Amino acid sequence: MLSEQSINVESTQVAIIGAGPSGSIAAALLKKHNIDCIILEKSTFPRFSIGESLLPACMESMKNAGMLEAVNNTSFQYKNGAAFHFNGTFTSFDFTDKFSEGAGTTYQVQRGNFDKVLADSAQEQGVEIRYQHEITDVDVSQTKALLSVLDSDGNPYQVKADFVLDASGFGRVLPKLLDLEEPSCLPPRKAIFTHINDNITDVNYDRNKILISVHPTNTQVWYWLIPFSNGTCSFGVVGKPEFFDLYPEDNIEALKQLATEDSNLKQLLSAAEYPNPSGQIMGYSANVTKLFDRNFALLGNAGEFLDPVFSSGVTIAMKSAELAAELLIKQFNHEEVNWQIDYSDKLMKGVNTFRCYVEGWYEGTFQNVIFHKDPNPKIKQMISAILAGYAWDEENPFVAEPERRLKVIAELCKPLTQ
């Protein structure tokens, strides 16, 4: 690490790594309480990211951060639920018909535009965002953390901060620099995806819902179809890496072939155009040895990412930003705080709820529940609340005891393949 004497050293109360949803929301919440903070963002905005189907629970987070009006004034695709398909069986969940209180609708967004709306809103509220500033090293051994940074011209400087929030998402800056990464309990999976001109004309297709389709012969494989307001869709497939060995190396050709293997997608996307490059991520599930220490905390995907199947990533990121900001506000006000109980434990309650249903999805038990032909209306409302992002509402029995409740209800549902 460069010595403090050789380059400029700045000071701030909170340094935030990354200007994505968790970073922008945390910064805006801190700024409302006159806490000095800066955001250091490696890229420029807009920039591509996956995680395009928001959950209604996000709406309260954006409202609290003073960003909801800006989002509402943008022409993002309205979303009110999730639809599922497997071998001719269809089901859907209306997020306005749910157990938990709170918003029942949200948006499906191109993340480049969405993240920029949030970041711009944070700037309008007085937050300083430094784009193209890259963290190269960090020292958290002293009371204050010291970040080594390269600015947009490649010039080095350092930032001394009372506290650091890592909102770097899949960049996972602090976990990598501080050797905090550990393997996820979830097996490695691969996702391939692109944006298509969908040209869907089927009058029965509901653009207000994400469509999740289970592969007809391999229930470990699923497709997402996320419609946007401009007539395009995000289209992706998730499966174990070896599954894709059976398909063309060109991801676009693989996606086209996979689309024809699902009867519903074959019909919906018969006239689709694939003008955009593809993307892929592999081994994306991640975990860390700890979510915080005396002078830093990890937000959202920087700490743990589960799986995209229930679109929980942005919701977890925003929740972590709110929890961390609340504790920092108290901390800078010289109030006693407990990061273990009020940050890590609280955050992980919702993360572990989502994890239970992600694991149940791939094991098949939760798929059986999703596609059950005669669901109990009250139980469906409880499941709908979780799918809508209300994974911290312990009034919901399926949040309070997710493993036990899922096991009980799954035993009443016929296996998906029958």
Short mmCIF file of C-alpha atoms in Angstrom, two decimals:
data_model
loop_
_atom_site.label_atom_id
_atom_site.label_comp_id
_atom_site.label_asym_id
_atom_site.label_seq_id
_atom_site.Cartn_x
_atom_site.Cartn_y
_atom_site.Cartn_z
CA MET A 1 0.00 0.00 0.00
CA LEU A 2 1.23 3.52 -0.75
CA SER A 3 2.13 5.57 2.29
CA GLU A 4 -0.18 8.35 3.37
CA GLN A 5 2.67 10.88 2.90
CA SER A 6 3.15 10.13 -0.82
CA ILE A 7 -0.34 10.93 -2.07
CA ASN A 8 -3.37 12.98 -1.15
CA VAL A 9 -5.48 11.61 1.68
CA GLU A 10 -9.10 12.71 2.03
CA SER A 11 -11.45 12.11 4.95
CA THR A 12 -15.14 11.28 5.09
CA GLN A 13 -17.53 9.74 7.56
CA VAL A 14 -18.77 7.02 5.19
CA ALA A 15 -17.17 5.78 1.98
CA ILE A 16 -19.49 3.71 -0.20
CA ILE A 17 -18.09 1.39 -2.86
CA GLY A 18 -20.51 1.22 -5.78
CA ALA A 19 -23.38 3.38 -7.02
CA GLY A 20 -25.88 0.58 -7.67
CA PRO A 21 -29.22 0.38 -5.83
CA SER A 22 -27.80 -0.43 -2.39
CA GLY A 23 -25.08 2.22 -2.60
CA SER A 24 -27.34 4.97 -3.87
CA ILE A 25 -30.08 4.23 -1.35
CA ALA A 26 -27.67 4.02 1.59
CA ALA A 27 -26.05 7.31 0.58
CA ALA A 28 -29.37 9.12 0.22
CA LEU A 29 -30.55 7.89 3.62
CA LEU A 30 -27.30 9.01 5.26
CA LYS A 31 -27.39 12.38 3.51
CA LYS A 32 -30.85 13.06 4.95
CA HIS A 33 -29.19 12.96 8.37
CA ASN A 34 -26.29 15.18 7.32
CA ILE A 35 -23.76 12.36 7.42
CA ASP A 36 -20.84 13.06 5.09
CA CYS A 37 -20.47 10.29 2.51
CA ILE A 38 -19.05 9.73 -0.95
CA ILE A 39 -19.71 6.98 -3.48
CA LEU A 40 -16.76 5.54 -5.39
CA GLU A 41 -18.00 3.81 -8.56
CA LYS A 42 -15.65 1.92 -10.90
CA SER A 43 -17.78 2.23 -14.05
CA THR A 44 -19.87 4.90 -15.72
CA PHE A 45 -23.68 4.90 -15.80
CA PRO A 46 -25.76 3.66 -17.48
CA ARG A 47 -24.19 0.21 -17.52
CA PHE A 48 -25.67 -3.24 -18.01
CA SER A 49 -26.65 -5.42 -15.08
CA ILE A 50 -28.97 -8.36 -14.56
CA GLY A 51 -31.62 -8.40 -11.86
CA GLU A 52 -34.25 -6.67 -13.98
CA SER A 53 -37.49 -7.80 -12.34
CA LEU A 54 -38.03 -5.89 -9.11
CA LEU A 55 -40.18 -7.05 -6.20
CA PRO A 56 -42.88 -4.86 -4.61
CA ALA A 57 -40.98 -4.79 -1.30
CA CYS A 58 -38.43 -2.56 -3.07
CA MET A 59 -40.97 0.25 -3.38
CA GLU A 60 -40.87 1.15 0.31
CA SER A 61 -37.06 1.25 0.26
CA MET A 62 -37.08 3.65 -2.68
CA LYS A 63 -39.77 5.75 -1.00
CA ASN A 64 -37.74 6.01 2.21
CA ALA A 65 -34.72 7.14 0.19
CA GLY A 66 -36.72 9.84 -1.61
CA MET A 67 -36.40 8.10 -4.98
CA LEU A 68 -39.82 6.64 -5.66
CA GLU A 69 -41.20 9.67 -7.49
CA ALA A 70 -38.23 9.65 -9.87
CA VAL A 71 -38.78 5.95 -10.58
CA ASN A 72 -42.54 6.39 -11.02
CA ASN A 73 -41.91 9.18 -13.52
CA THR A 74 -39.87 6.87 -15.73
CA SER A 75 -41.62 4.62 -18.23
CA PHE A 76 -40.63 1.29 -16.72
CA GLN A 77 -42.84 -1.77 -17.27
CA TYR A 78 -45.55 -2.17 -14.63
CA LYS A 79 -45.36 -5.47 -12.74
CA ASN A 80 -48.05 -7.00 -10.53
CA GLY A 81 -46.98 -10.61 -10.15
CA ALA A 82 -45.24 -13.72 -11.42
CA ALA A 83 -46.43 -16.39 -13.87
CA PHE A 84 -45.12 -19.96 -14.06
CA HIS A 85 -45.31 -22.63 -16.76
CA PHE A 86 -44.38 -26.31 -16.94
CA ASN A 87 -45.42 -28.71 -19.69
CA GLY A 88 -48.76 -27.05 -20.41
CA THR A 89 -49.55 -26.26 -16.78
CA PHE A 90 -49.85 -22.56 -15.99
CA THR A 91 -50.18 -20.76 -12.69
CA SER A 92 -49.67 -17.21 -11.50
CA PHE A 93 -49.38 -15.13 -8.36
CA ASP A 94 -50.98 -11.71 -8.03
CA PHE A 95 -48.77 -9.71 -5.68
CA THR A 96 -51.68 -7.46 -4.70
CA ASP A 97 -53.34 -10.56 -3.21
CA LYS A 98 -50.80 -11.33 -0.51
CA PHE A 99 -50.52 -11.89 3.22
CA SER A 100 -48.16 -9.03 4.11
CA GLU A 101 -48.94 -5.35 4.08
CA GLY A 102 -47.10 -3.13 1.64
CA ALA A 103 -46.96 -2.39 -2.05
CA GLY A 104 -48.28 -5.09 -4.36
CA THR A 105 -46.94 -3.72 -7.62
CA THR A 106 -43.54 -2.65 -8.88
CA TYR A 107 -41.59 -2.50 -12.15
CA GLN A 108 -39.55 -4.56 -14.58
CA VAL A 109 -36.57 -2.45 -15.54
CA GLN A 110 -33.57 -2.26 -17.79
CA ARG A 111 -31.03 -2.01 -15.01
CA GLY A 112 -28.76 0.42 -16.82
CA ASN A 113 -31.53 3.03 -16.88
CA PHE A 114 -32.95 2.09 -13.48
CA ASP A 115 -29.64 2.27 -11.62
CA LYS A 116 -28.91 5.63 -13.22
CA VAL A 117 -32.29 6.99 -12.08
CA LEU A 118 -31.44 6.02 -8.49
CA ALA A 119 -27.88 7.36 -8.70
CA ASP A 120 -29.06 10.62 -10.27
CA SER A 121 -31.65 10.97 -7.51
CA ALA A 122 -28.95 10.48 -4.88
CA GLN A 123 -26.86 13.19 -6.56
CA GLU A 124 -29.84 15.53 -6.66
CA GLN A 125 -30.12 15.01 -2.90
CA GLY A 126 -26.53 16.15 -2.47
CA VAL A 127 -24.59 12.87 -2.61
CA GLU A 128 -21.20 13.01 -4.31
CA ILE A 129 -20.63 10.15 -6.77
CA ARG A 130 -17.20 9.72 -8.30
CA TYR A 131 -17.51 7.64 -11.45
CA GLN A 132 -14.54 5.70 -12.84
CA HIS A 133 -12.83 5.67 -9.46
CA GLU A 134 -11.49 2.20 -8.67
CA ILE A 135 -10.61 0.78 -5.26
CA THR A 136 -7.20 -0.91 -5.44
CA ASP A 137 -6.53 -1.66 -1.77
CA VAL A 138 -8.07 -1.31 1.66
CA ASP A 139 -6.69 -1.26 5.19
CA VAL A 140 -9.23 -1.84 7.95
CA SER A 141 -6.69 -2.63 10.67
CA GLN A 142 -6.96 0.79 12.30
CA THR A 143 -9.97 2.51 13.84
CA LYS A 144 -10.65 4.25 10.54
CA ALA A 145 -10.55 2.42 7.22
CA LEU A 146 -8.14 3.57 4.52
CA LEU A 147 -9.10 3.06 0.88
CA SER A 148 -6.56 3.33 -1.93
CA VAL A 149 -8.21 4.67 -5.08
CA LEU A 150 -7.35 5.36 -8.71
CA ASP A 151 -9.30 8.26 -10.20
CA SER A 152 -10.63 8.44 -13.76
CA ASP A 153 -7.21 9.57 -15.03
CA GLY A 154 -5.36 6.80 -13.22
CA ASN A 155 -4.05 9.07 -10.47
CA PRO A 156 -3.85 7.48 -7.00
CA TYR A 157 -5.29 8.96 -3.83
CA GLN A 158 -6.61 7.66 -0.54
CA VAL A 159 -9.81 8.05 1.43
CA LYS A 160 -9.86 7.69 5.21
CA ALA A 161 -13.36 6.82 6.41
CA ASP A 162 -14.97 6.18 9.75
CA PHE A 163 -16.95 3.45 8.02
CA VAL A 164 -17.04 1.74 4.63
CA LEU A 165 -20.11 0.24 2.97
CA ASP A 166 -19.33 -2.21 0.18
CA ALA A 167 -22.15 -1.92 -2.36
CA SER A 168 -20.06 -3.26 -5.24
CA GLY A 169 -22.44 -6.11 -6.08
CA PHE A 170 -20.87 -8.92 -8.11
CA GLY A 171 -17.60 -6.95 -7.97
CA ARG A 172 -17.38 -7.98 -4.30
CA VAL A 173 -14.53 -5.55 -3.64
CA LEU A 174 -14.04 -5.99 0.11
CA PRO A 175 -14.62 -9.76 0.17
CA LYS A 176 -11.85 -10.14 -2.41
CA LEU A 177 -9.41 -7.63 -0.89
CA LEU A 178 -9.99 -8.83 2.68
CA ASP A 179 -10.21 -12.53 1.85
CA LEU A 180 -13.76 -12.85 3.19
CA GLU A 181 -15.17 -15.09 0.47
CA GLU A 182 -16.31 -18.61 1.16
CA PRO A 183 -18.18 -21.13 -0.99
CA SER A 184 -21.96 -20.89 -1.21
CA CYS A 185 -24.06 -23.75 0.08
CA LEU A 186 -25.83 -23.70 -3.28
CA PRO A 187 -24.31 -25.76 -6.12
CA PRO A 188 -22.76 -23.83 -9.03
CA ARG A 189 -25.13 -22.86 -11.80
CA LYS A 190 -24.81 -20.99 -15.05
CA ALA A 191 -27.08 -18.41 -16.63
CA ILE A 192 -27.05 -17.32 -20.27
CA PHE A 193 -29.16 -14.37 -21.37
CA THR A 194 -29.80 -11.59 -23.84
CA HIS A 195 -32.32 -8.85 -24.67
CA ILE A 196 -34.67 -9.68 -27.54
CA ASN A 197 -37.26 -7.91 -29.64
CA ASP A 198 -40.00 -10.28 -28.58
CA ASN A 199 -42.72 -9.43 -31.16
CA ILE A 200 -45.23 -11.29 -29.00
CA THR A 201 -48.78 -11.05 -30.37
CA ASP A 202 -50.53 -13.61 -28.14
CA VAL A 203 -53.40 -11.71 -26.45
CA ASN A 204 -53.20 -14.05 -23.46
CA TYR A 205 -49.60 -13.10 -22.67
CA ASP A 206 -49.44 -10.90 -19.57
CA ARG A 207 -46.65 -8.34 -19.86
CA ASN A 208 -47.32 -7.26 -16.28
CA LYS A 209 -45.71 -10.41 -14.91
CA ILE A 210 -42.34 -12.09 -15.11
CA LEU A 211 -42.73 -15.51 -16.73
CA ILE A 212 -40.73 -18.36 -15.21
CA SER A 213 -40.80 -21.59 -17.21
CA VAL A 214 -39.49 -24.98 -16.11
CA HIS A 215 -37.70 -27.01 -18.77
CA PRO A 216 -40.01 -29.84 -19.91
CA THR A 217 -37.50 -32.66 -19.33
CA ASN A 218 -35.13 -31.21 -16.74
CA THR A 219 -36.79 -29.50 -13.78
CA GLN A 220 -33.39 -28.24 -12.59
CA VAL A 221 -33.42 -25.90 -15.60
CA TRP A 222 -35.63 -22.83 -15.88
CA TYR A 223 -36.18 -19.85 -18.16
CA TRP A 224 -36.93 -16.23 -17.37
CA LEU A 225 -38.84 -13.91 -19.67
CA ILE A 226 -38.98 -10.35 -18.37
CA PRO A 227 -40.97 -7.96 -20.59
CA PHE A 228 -40.04 -4.29 -20.80
CA SER A 229 -42.23 -1.36 -21.77
CA ASN A 230 -40.57 -0.85 -25.17
CA GLY A 231 -41.52 -4.20 -26.69
CA THR A 232 -38.33 -5.99 -25.71
CA CYS A 233 -37.68 -8.73 -23.17
CA SER A 234 -34.83 -10.01 -21.10
CA PHE A 235 -34.61 -13.71 -21.90
CA GLY A 236 -32.39 -16.12 -20.00
CA VAL A 237 -31.90 -19.75 -19.04
CA VAL A 238 -30.41 -21.11 -15.81
CA GLY A 239 -29.04 -24.60 -15.24
CA LYS A 240 -26.04 -26.56 -14.07
CA PRO A 241 -22.99 -25.78 -16.23
CA GLU A 242 -22.84 -29.26 -17.73
CA PHE A 243 -26.42 -28.90 -19.03
CA PHE A 244 -25.26 -26.31 -21.54
CA ASP A 245 -22.62 -28.67 -22.97
CA LEU A 246 -25.46 -30.16 -25.02
CA TYR A 247 -26.11 -26.85 -26.81
CA PRO A 248 -24.22 -24.60 -29.24
CA GLU A 249 -21.27 -22.67 -27.83
CA ASP A 250 -22.84 -19.51 -29.24
CA ASN A 251 -25.20 -18.44 -26.44
CA ILE A 252 -27.65 -16.79 -28.84
CA GLU A 253 -28.00 -20.03 -30.80
CA ALA A 254 -28.33 -21.95 -27.53
CA LEU A 255 -31.09 -19.60 -26.35
CA LYS A 256 -32.95 -19.96 -29.65
CA GLN A 257 -32.78 -23.75 -29.44
CA LEU A 258 -33.82 -23.80 -25.79
CA ALA A 259 -36.79 -21.55 -26.56
CA THR A 260 -38.14 -24.17 -28.97
CA GLU A 261 -37.99 -26.90 -26.30
CA ASP A 262 -40.67 -25.25 -24.14
CA SER A 263 -44.06 -25.41 -25.85
CA ASN A 264 -45.26 -22.07 -24.53
CA LEU A 265 -42.05 -20.15 -25.23
CA LYS A 266 -41.83 -21.71 -28.69
CA GLN A 267 -45.19 -20.16 -29.54
CA LEU A 268 -44.62 -16.84 -27.74
CA LEU A 269 -41.18 -16.23 -29.25
CA SER A 270 -41.84 -17.60 -32.74
CA ALA A 271 -41.24 -14.17 -34.27
CA ALA A 272 -38.60 -12.97 -31.79
CA GLU A 273 -35.47 -11.22 -33.01
CA TYR A 274 -32.09 -11.56 -31.29
CA PRO A 275 -30.15 -8.40 -32.25
CA ASN A 276 -28.15 -8.00 -29.04
CA PRO A 277 -25.05 -9.71 -27.69
CA SER A 278 -25.47 -12.40 -25.06
CA GLY A 279 -24.16 -12.50 -21.55
CA GLN A 280 -23.44 -15.26 -19.10
CA ILE A 281 -22.56 -15.68 -15.46
CA MET A 282 -21.42 -18.87 -13.82
CA GLY A 283 -20.90 -19.86 -10.21
CA TYR A 284 -22.68 -16.68 -9.19
CA SER A 285 -23.97 -17.87 -5.79
CA ALA A 286 -21.63 -16.47 -3.14
CA ASN A 287 -21.14 -16.22 0.59
CA VAL A 288 -18.77 -14.52 3.04
CA THR A 289 -17.25 -15.27 6.43
CA LYS A 290 -18.79 -12.12 7.93
CA LEU A 291 -21.07 -9.28 6.86
CA PHE A 292 -19.50 -6.56 9.02
CA ASP A 293 -16.63 -5.55 11.25
CA ARG A 294 -15.86 -2.51 13.34
CA ASN A 295 -15.44 -0.18 10.36
CA PHE A 296 -17.16 -1.83 7.39
CA ALA A 297 -20.28 -3.68 6.29
CA LEU A 298 -21.19 -5.57 3.13
CA LEU A 299 -24.41 -4.71 1.33
CA GLY A 300 -26.46 -6.84 -1.05
CA ASN A 301 -24.59 -9.04 -3.51
CA ALA A 302 -21.24 -7.96 -2.06
CA GLY A 303 -22.17 -10.08 0.93
CA GLU A 304 -24.30 -12.91 -0.40
CA PHE A 305 -26.07 -13.74 -3.63
CA LEU A 306 -28.43 -16.70 -3.82
CA ASP A 307 -30.00 -17.28 -7.21
CA PRO A 308 -32.01 -15.20 -9.70
CA VAL A 309 -35.06 -17.50 -9.69
CA PHE A 310 -37.21 -15.29 -7.41
CA SER A 311 -35.60 -11.94 -8.30
CA SER A 312 -34.56 -11.41 -4.69
CA GLY A 313 -31.19 -9.77 -5.36
CA VAL A 314 -32.24 -6.11 -5.57
CA THR A 315 -34.66 -6.53 -2.67
CA ILE A 316 -31.92 -7.93 -0.43
CA ALA A 317 -29.58 -5.15 -1.57
CA MET A 318 -32.07 -2.41 -0.73
CA LYS A 319 -32.96 -3.99 2.62
CA SER A 320 -29.29 -4.20 3.56
CA ALA A 321 -28.82 -0.54 2.64
CA GLU A 322 -31.71 0.51 4.89
CA LEU A 323 -30.52 -1.58 7.83
CA ALA A 324 -26.92 -0.37 7.55
CA ALA A 325 -27.89 3.28 7.13
CA GLU A 326 -30.18 3.11 10.17
CA LEU A 327 -27.34 1.77 12.33
CA LEU A 328 -24.83 4.30 11.03
CA ILE A 329 -27.22 7.15 11.76
CA LYS A 330 -27.48 5.94 15.35
CA GLN A 331 -23.75 5.32 15.57
CA PHE A 332 -22.83 8.81 14.43
CA ASN A 333 -25.39 10.13 16.90
CA HIS A 334 -23.43 8.32 19.64
CA GLU A 335 -26.19 5.82 20.29
CA GLU A 336 -25.38 2.23 21.15
CA VAL A 337 -25.73 -0.15 18.21
CA ASN A 338 -25.39 -3.90 17.74
CA TRP A 339 -24.35 -4.79 14.21
CA GLN A 340 -24.70 -8.51 14.84
CA ILE A 341 -28.31 -8.39 16.03
CA ASP A 342 -29.61 -5.38 14.10
CA TYR A 343 -27.74 -5.87 10.84
CA SER A 344 -26.38 -9.36 10.24
CA ASP A 345 -29.10 -11.33 12.04
CA LYS A 346 -31.92 -9.16 10.69
CA LEU A 347 -30.64 -9.25 7.13
CA MET A 348 -29.97 -12.98 7.20
CA LYS A 349 -33.52 -13.71 8.38
CA GLY A 350 -34.85 -12.64 5.01
CA VAL A 351 -31.89 -14.07 3.08
CA ASN A 352 -32.38 -17.46 4.73
CA THR A 353 -36.10 -17.34 4.00
CA PHE A 354 -35.37 -16.81 0.32
CA ARG A 355 -32.67 -19.49 0.51
CA CYS A 356 -35.17 -22.04 1.81
CA TYR A 357 -37.46 -21.53 -1.17
CA VAL A 358 -34.59 -21.38 -3.67
CA GLU A 359 -33.35 -24.74 -2.39
CA GLY A 360 -36.93 -26.04 -2.43
CA TRP A 361 -37.29 -24.89 -6.03
CA TYR A 362 -34.30 -26.91 -7.22
CA GLU A 363 -35.18 -29.89 -5.01
CA GLY A 364 -38.65 -29.85 -6.59
CA THR A 365 -40.70 -29.45 -3.41
CA PHE A 366 -41.39 -25.77 -3.96
CA GLN A 367 -42.13 -26.33 -7.63
CA ASN A 368 -44.77 -28.81 -6.52
CA VAL A 369 -46.28 -26.12 -4.29
CA ILE A 370 -46.15 -23.48 -7.04
CA PHE A 371 -47.95 -25.72 -9.56
CA HIS A 372 -50.42 -27.29 -7.12
CA LYS A 373 -53.79 -27.40 -8.90
CA ASP A 374 -56.00 -26.64 -5.90
CA PRO A 375 -54.07 -24.28 -3.59
CA ASN A 376 -55.45 -23.11 -0.28
CA PRO A 377 -56.18 -19.38 -0.86
CA LYS A 378 -54.69 -18.28 2.48
CA ILE A 379 -51.52 -20.30 1.95
CA LYS A 380 -51.21 -18.94 -1.58
CA GLN A 381 -51.39 -15.40 -0.13
CA MET A 382 -48.53 -16.26 2.25
CA ILE A 383 -46.42 -17.65 -0.59
CA SER A 384 -47.33 -14.65 -2.73
CA ALA A 385 -46.02 -12.32 0.00
CA ILE A 386 -42.63 -14.04 -0.06
CA LEU A 387 -42.47 -13.94 -3.86
CA ALA A 388 -43.30 -10.22 -3.56
CA GLY A 389 -40.21 -9.75 -1.39
CA TYR A 390 -41.72 -9.63 2.10
CA ALA A 391 -39.27 -12.20 3.43
CA TRP A 392 -38.76 -10.33 6.71
CA ASP A 393 -42.42 -10.36 7.78
CA GLU A 394 -42.36 -12.90 10.62
CA GLU A 395 -46.12 -12.59 11.02
CA ASN A 396 -46.18 -14.80 7.93
CA PRO A 397 -45.81 -18.44 9.08
CA PHE A 398 -43.92 -19.24 5.88
CA VAL A 399 -41.32 -16.64 6.92
CA ALA A 400 -41.26 -17.49 10.61
CA GLU A 401 -40.74 -21.22 9.95
CA PRO A 402 -39.87 -21.59 6.27
CA GLU A 403 -38.33 -25.07 6.35
CA ARG A 404 -41.07 -26.67 8.44
CA ARG A 405 -43.94 -24.97 6.63
CA LEU A 406 -42.55 -25.82 3.19
CA LYS A 407 -42.06 -29.46 4.19
CA VAL A 408 -45.63 -29.73 5.47
CA ILE A 409 -47.29 -28.10 2.49
CA ALA A 410 -45.07 -29.91 -0.04
CA GLU A 411 -46.23 -33.27 1.32
CA LEU A 412 -49.78 -32.35 0.32
CA CYS A 413 -48.81 -31.53 -3.27
CA LYS A 414 -48.35 -34.05 -6.05
CA PRO A 415 -44.89 -34.27 -7.62
CA LEU A 416 -44.51 -32.00 -10.62
CA THR A 417 -43.76 -34.83 -13.03
CA GLN A 418 -47.00 -36.71 -12.27
#
